[in-house]
Tab-separated table of C-alpha atoms in Angstrom:
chain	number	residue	atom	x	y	z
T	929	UNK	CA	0.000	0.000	0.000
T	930	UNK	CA	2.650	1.891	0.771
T	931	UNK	CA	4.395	1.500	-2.167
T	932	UNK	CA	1.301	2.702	-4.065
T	933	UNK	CA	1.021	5.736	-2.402
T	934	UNK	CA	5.029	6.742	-3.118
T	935	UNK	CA	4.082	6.179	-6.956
T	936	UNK	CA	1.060	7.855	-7.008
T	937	UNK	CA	2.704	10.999	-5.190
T	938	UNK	CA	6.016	10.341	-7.819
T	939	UNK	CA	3.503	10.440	-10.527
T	940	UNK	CA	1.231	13.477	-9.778
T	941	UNK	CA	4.791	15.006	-9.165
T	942	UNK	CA	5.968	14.721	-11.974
T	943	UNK	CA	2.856	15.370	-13.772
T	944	UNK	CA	2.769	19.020	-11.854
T	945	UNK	CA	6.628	19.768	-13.332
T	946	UNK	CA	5.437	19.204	-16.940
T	947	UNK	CA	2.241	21.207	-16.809
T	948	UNK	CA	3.774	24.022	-15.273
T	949	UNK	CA	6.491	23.830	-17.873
T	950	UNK	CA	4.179	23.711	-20.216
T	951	UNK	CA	2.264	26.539	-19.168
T	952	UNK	CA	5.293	28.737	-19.084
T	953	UNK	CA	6.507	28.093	-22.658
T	954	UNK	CA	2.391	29.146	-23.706
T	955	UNK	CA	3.132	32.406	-21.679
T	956	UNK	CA	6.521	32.990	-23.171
T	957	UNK	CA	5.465	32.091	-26.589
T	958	UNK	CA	2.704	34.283	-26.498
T	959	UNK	CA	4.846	36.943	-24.623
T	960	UNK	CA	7.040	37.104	-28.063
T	961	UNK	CA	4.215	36.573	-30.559
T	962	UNK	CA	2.169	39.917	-32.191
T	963	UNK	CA	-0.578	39.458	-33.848
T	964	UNK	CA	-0.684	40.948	-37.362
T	965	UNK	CA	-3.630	41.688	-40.051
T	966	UNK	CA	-3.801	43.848	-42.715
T	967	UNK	CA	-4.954	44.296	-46.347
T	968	UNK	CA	-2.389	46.592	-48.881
T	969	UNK	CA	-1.899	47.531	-52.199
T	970	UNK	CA	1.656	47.652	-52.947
T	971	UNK	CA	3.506	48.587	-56.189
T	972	UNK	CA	7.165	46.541	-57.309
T	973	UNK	CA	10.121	48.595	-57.468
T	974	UNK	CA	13.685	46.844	-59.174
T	975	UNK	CA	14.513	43.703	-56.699
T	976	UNK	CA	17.441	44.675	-55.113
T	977	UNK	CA	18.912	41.309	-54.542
T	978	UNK	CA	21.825	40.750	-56.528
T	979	UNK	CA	21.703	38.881	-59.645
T	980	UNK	CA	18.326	39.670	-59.274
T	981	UNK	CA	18.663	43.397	-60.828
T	982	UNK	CA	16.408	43.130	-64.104
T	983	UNK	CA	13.658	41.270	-61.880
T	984	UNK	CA	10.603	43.217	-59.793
T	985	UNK	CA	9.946	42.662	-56.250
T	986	UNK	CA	7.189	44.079	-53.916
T	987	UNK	CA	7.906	43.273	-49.817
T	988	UNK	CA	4.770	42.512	-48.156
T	989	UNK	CA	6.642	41.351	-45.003
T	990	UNK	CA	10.049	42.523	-44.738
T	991	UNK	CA	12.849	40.654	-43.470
T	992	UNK	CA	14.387	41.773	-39.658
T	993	UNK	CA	16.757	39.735	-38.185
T	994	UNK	CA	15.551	37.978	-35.517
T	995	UNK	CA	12.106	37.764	-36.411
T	996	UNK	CA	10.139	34.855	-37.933
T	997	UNK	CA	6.497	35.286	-39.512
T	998	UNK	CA	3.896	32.468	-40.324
T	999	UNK	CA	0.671	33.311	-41.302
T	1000	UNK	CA	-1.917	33.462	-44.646
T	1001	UNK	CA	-1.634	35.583	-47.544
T	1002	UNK	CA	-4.137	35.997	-50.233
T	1003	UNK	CA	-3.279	38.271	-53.291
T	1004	UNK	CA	-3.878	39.633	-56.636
T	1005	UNK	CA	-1.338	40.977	-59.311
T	1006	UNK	CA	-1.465	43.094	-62.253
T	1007	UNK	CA	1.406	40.310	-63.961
T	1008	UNK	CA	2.146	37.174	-63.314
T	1009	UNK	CA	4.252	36.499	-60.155
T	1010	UNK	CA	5.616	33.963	-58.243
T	1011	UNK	CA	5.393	34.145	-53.840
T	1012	UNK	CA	9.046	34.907	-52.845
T	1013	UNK	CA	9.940	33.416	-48.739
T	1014	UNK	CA	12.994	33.934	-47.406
T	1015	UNK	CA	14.698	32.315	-44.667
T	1016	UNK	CA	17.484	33.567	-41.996
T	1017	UNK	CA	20.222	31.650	-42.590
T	1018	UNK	CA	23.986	31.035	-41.825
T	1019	UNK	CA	26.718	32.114	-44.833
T	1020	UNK	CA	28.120	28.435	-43.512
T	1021	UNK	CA	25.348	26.680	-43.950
T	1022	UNK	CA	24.988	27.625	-47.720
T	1023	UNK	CA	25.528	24.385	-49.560
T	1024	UNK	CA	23.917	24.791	-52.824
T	1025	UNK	CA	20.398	26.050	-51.988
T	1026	UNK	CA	19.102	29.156	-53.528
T	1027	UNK	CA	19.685	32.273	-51.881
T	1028	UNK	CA	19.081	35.548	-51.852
T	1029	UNK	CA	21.046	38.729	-50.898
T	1030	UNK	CA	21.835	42.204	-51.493
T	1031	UNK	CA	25.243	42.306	-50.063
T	1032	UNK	CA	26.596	39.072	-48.950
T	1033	UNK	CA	27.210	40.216	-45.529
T	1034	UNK	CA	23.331	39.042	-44.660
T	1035	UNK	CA	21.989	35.755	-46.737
T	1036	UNK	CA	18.638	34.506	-47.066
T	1037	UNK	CA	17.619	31.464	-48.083
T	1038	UNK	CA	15.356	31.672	-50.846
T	1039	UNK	CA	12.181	29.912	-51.749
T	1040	UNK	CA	10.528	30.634	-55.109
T	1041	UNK	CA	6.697	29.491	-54.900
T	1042	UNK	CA	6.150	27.864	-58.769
T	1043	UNK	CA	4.284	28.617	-61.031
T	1044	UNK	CA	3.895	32.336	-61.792
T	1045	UNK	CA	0.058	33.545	-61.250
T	1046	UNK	CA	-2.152	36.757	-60.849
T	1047	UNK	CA	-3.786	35.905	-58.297
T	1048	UNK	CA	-3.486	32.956	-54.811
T	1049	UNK	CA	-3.933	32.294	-51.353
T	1050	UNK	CA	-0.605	30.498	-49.925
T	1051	UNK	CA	0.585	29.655	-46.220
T	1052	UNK	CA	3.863	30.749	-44.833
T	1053	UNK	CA	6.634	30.632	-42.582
T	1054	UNK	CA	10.211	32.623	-42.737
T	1055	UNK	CA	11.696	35.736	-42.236
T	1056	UNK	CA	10.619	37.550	-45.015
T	1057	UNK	CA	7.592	37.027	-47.573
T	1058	UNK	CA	7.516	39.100	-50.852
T	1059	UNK	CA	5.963	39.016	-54.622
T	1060	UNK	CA	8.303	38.582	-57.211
T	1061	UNK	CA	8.328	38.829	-61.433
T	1062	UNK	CA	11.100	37.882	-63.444
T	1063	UNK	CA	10.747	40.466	-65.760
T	1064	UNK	CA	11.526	44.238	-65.156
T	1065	UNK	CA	8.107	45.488	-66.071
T	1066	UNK	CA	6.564	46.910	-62.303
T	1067	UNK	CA	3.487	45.353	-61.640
T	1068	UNK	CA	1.077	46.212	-58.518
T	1069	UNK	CA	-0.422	44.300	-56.188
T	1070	UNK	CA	-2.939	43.951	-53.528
T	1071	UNK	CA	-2.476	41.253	-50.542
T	1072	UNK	CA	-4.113	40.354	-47.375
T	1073	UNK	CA	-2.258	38.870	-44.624
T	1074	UNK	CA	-3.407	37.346	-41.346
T	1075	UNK	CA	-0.757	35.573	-38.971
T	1076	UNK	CA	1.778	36.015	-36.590
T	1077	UNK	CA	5.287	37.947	-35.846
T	1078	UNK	CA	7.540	35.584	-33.289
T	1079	UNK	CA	9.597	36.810	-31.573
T	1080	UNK	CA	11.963	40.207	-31.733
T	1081	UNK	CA	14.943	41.700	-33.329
T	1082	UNK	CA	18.010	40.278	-31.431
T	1083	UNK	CA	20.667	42.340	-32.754
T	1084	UNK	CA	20.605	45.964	-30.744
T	1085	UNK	CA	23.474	47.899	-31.174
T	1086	UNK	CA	24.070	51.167	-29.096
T	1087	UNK	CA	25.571	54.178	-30.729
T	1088	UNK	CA	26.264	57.568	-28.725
T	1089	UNK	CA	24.656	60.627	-30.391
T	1090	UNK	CA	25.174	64.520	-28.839
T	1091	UNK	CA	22.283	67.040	-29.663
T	1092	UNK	CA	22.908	70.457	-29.717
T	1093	UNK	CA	20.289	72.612	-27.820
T	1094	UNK	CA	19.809	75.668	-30.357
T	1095	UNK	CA	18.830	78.627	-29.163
T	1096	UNK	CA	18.007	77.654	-25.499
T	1097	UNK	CA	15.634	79.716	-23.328
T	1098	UNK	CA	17.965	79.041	-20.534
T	1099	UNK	CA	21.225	79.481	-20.061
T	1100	UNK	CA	22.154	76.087	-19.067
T	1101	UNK	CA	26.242	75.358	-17.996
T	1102	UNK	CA	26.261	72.457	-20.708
T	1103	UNK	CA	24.964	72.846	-24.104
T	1104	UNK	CA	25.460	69.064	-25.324
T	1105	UNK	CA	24.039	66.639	-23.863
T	1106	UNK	CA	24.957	62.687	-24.797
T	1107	UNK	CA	22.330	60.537	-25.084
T	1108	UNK	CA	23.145	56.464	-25.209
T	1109	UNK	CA	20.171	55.362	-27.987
T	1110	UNK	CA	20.062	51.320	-28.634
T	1111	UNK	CA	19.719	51.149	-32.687
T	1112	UNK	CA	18.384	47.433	-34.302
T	1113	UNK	CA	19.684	46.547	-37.391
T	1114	UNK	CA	17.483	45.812	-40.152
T	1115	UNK	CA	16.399	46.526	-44.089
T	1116	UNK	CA	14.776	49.239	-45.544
T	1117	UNK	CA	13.934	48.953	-49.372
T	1118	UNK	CA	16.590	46.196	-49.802
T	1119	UNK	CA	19.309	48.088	-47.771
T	1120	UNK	CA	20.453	47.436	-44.620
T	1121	UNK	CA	20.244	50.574	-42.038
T	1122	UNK	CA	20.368	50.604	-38.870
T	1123	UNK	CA	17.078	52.268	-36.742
T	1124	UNK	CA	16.009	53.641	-33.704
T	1125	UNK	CA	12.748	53.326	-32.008
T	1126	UNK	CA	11.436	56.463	-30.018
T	1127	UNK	CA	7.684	55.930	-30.670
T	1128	UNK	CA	4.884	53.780	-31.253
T	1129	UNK	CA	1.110	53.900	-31.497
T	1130	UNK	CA	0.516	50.449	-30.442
T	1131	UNK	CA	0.525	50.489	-26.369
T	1132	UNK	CA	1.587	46.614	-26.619
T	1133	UNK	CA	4.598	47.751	-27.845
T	1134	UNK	CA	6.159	50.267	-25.421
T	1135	UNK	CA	6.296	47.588	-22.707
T	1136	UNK	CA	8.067	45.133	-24.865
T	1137	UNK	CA	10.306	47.162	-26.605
T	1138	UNK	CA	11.246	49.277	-23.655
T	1139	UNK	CA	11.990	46.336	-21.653
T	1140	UNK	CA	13.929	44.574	-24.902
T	1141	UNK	CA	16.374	47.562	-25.632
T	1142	UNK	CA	16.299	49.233	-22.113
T	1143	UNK	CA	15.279	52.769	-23.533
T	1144	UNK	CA	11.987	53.681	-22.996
T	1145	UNK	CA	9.909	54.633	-26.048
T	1146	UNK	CA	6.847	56.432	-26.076
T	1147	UNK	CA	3.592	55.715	-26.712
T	1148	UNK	CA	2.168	58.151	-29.858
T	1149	UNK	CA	-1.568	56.826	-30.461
T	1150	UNK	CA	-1.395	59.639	-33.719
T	1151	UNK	CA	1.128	58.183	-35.889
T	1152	UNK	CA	-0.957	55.537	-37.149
T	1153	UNK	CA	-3.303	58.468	-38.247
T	1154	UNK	CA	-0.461	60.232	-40.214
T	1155	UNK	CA	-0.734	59.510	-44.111
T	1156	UNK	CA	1.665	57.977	-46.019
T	1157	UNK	CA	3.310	60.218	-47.870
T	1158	UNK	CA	4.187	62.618	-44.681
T	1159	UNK	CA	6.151	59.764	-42.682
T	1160	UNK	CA	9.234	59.696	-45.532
T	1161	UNK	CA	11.810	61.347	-43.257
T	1162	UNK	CA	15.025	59.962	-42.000
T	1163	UNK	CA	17.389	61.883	-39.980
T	1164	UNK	CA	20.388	60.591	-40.782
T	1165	UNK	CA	23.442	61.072	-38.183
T	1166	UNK	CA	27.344	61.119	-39.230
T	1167	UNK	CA	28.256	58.715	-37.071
T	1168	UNK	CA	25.007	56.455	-37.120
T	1169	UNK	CA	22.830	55.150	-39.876
């Protein structure tokens, strides 16, 4: 009887441990998981990936490092395209698979959805997704995409900036003032830049990201109402981007 009672105390032990641990990855998976959903019409510009220069591709989810999406996307195109996914991968672990880069300093592995259509719904997972024609004519396309972004940008680099108070309305004994800003490192139109993050209008995000660099950002509930064509500024820094 004894003997019973040890297992049955051994067993409902052990089955404790894994629930628990299993409840903790479900709270740290969703802890690193943001929900995305959106419909866009976006127009092809040249693919900047190289060998790739007389080809057109539109981003619909662009690659960060770090970051891994999976989700649906259903489209239409004014050409033919094929669905473009790329994957984070290791310049050692390229063995003959197709690839795709626009520098060779970050290398994606590449996989080319067959055959070319106007229009599709397709299911996805990597670190990039895209629309892509083989011929240089620019097509435009509209796409709706519901799934999920795992996961964060794990490369944060910090780079010292000093801004200049112009024209203060107090005389203050120091002028400059240094400011540590983490920057991530990620692409932008096929190029790789390096960004910093000083706003958001999703209130998800300010907890996350301020924890994740260890800068607080702010929370700016108007930017999503800005239009398109007034958010086009970069402030580009000597010794930054």
């Amino acid at each position: 009887m004894k003997k019973i009672l040890i297992i049955l105390i051994v067993g409902i032990f052990i089955t404790s441990i894994i629930s628990v641990s299993s409840l903790s990855d479900q709270y740290a998976d969703a802890g690193s998981r943001k929900k995305i959903h959106f419909t866009q019409t976006i127009s092809s510009s040249q693919d900047p990936g190289l060998e790739h220069e007389n080809h057109q591709l539109a981003f619909v989810l662009s690659p960060n490092e770090g970051t891994l999406y999976d989700g649906s996307m259903t489209f239409t195109s004014s050409e033919y395209v094929n669905i473009v996914v790329l994957h984070e991968i290791n310049p050692n672990d390229v063995h003959g698979q197709d690839t795709w880069t626009v520098n060779e300093n970050i290398i994606y592995g590449l996989s080319l959805i067959d055959p070319e259509k106007k229009s599709g719904s397709f299911e996805f997972t990597g670190a990039g997704l895209a629309l892509h024609s083989s011929n240089s004519k620019e097509f435009t396309t509209t796409v709706s995409v519901d799934g999920w972004i795992r996961g964060q940008p794990t490369q944060v680099l910090e780079q010292k900036f000093e801004f200049k108070k112009e024209n203060p309305s107090l005389l203050l004994s120091r002028a400059n003032v240094p400011v540590t800003i983490p920057m991530h490192h990620g692409i932008y139109n096929g190029d790789e830049v390096f960004y910093i993050l000083t706003d958001t209008s999703d209130e998800d995000y300010v907890n996350i990201i301020s924890k994740k660099q260890e800068w607080n950002i702010q929370l700016s509930k108007t930017i999503k109402e800005i239009s398109h064509s007034n958010i086009q500024k970069f402030f580009v820094f000597k010794n930054g981007i």
